[in-house]
Amino acid sequence: MKEGLVDVRTKVGIDVAGSERHNITGDVSIPHIIVTDEEGTVTLSSLQVESSLKEGLRHVSLTSPYIKGKADGHFEWNDLAQYLQQTVHQWIPGIVKAPSATPSTCQADFSLTVTDPTPLERFAGIPLRLKDGPLQLNALVDTEQDLLNVYADAPSIGYGSEDLLHFCFSTQSQHQKMSTRLSASRIMKNNPVDIALHIDAEDQLLTTRLSWDDHLDPVTSGAIALRGNVLREDNQVAIEGEVLPTSLQIGDTLWNIHPTRIHFHDGVLGVQDFRMTMEDDDRWLAVHGNASKSTEDTLLVDLKGIELGYIFDLVH
């Protein structure tokens, strides 16, 4: 809840029926919500939720001036949650545990349209902004096919001081394989920089690639790619992986990133001979060792033919 929230007043109309939690049907309506905080008083418009269940086919709708959504299909909410947990567990078992029960068969379509995120700001203090159009999300779940599809897009999303244009997100998971794509243009120094994130998973092996391009002259573009496993060691998350070979174009200089092994566990990041070389290979930046809060760990940096001022300029 947002800090400093003073008062929330509303009226709720409830007309529901059902002997158990999973078969409750009916309507819940809120004509308005009056919020008073340190910024003043604002009245949020109506919200209505409708739910029906006929011969196992469930329909749920959410309607308000700020957000609209619906869900249709044969499903139980608890089974959906367990299936999502089971699916993510297949990708990153070191972080997400397996569900306590096997979910029953679910087939469902979901859609959600956010036109005005004002309630998120007033209730939760989340500084989300939408410009030039709504945020739209669609999802499909079919447990018989072991299929999960999610797609979301928005012309422009703002969060705090960040602005993203042409935001697009998609993920597809089927038979222990997952592919996720995220693309957007981030405003940096008043210039849009295209950013793309690709994540693929198969047999608990994750491959991640982050690329960017500012389309300026001189150009700054490139990619960083990682491949590895997210495990659990001593009841803590551990990462075993490798940096894959890629390249960075910074102005008129081409940097080559060479493959190297990395390990993270118990707050310690281990790097084995990470190396970036310029295109002529006679100048480089090399890193080796362990980094942590402990003074006993040392991360060694080797520079050849590169001035520290050049490195600081890259960082800033």
XYZ file of C-alpha atoms in Angstrom, residues 30-34 42-48 63-66 119:
17
model
C -18.151 -0.950 -6.935
C -19.794 2.284 -8.111
C -16.859 4.479 -7.094
C -13.821 4.674 -4.807
C -12.882 7.892 -3.001
C -9.592 11.748 -6.054
C -12.645 9.736 -7.086
C -11.956 6.565 -9.063
C -14.795 5.383 -11.269
C -16.752 2.156 -11.198
C -15.442 -1.412 -11.174
C -17.507 -4.504 -11.958
C -14.847 -3.840 -16.419
C -13.820 -0.316 -15.430
C -12.732 2.921 -17.127
C -9.129 1.999 -16.239
C -5.177 3.519 -9.495
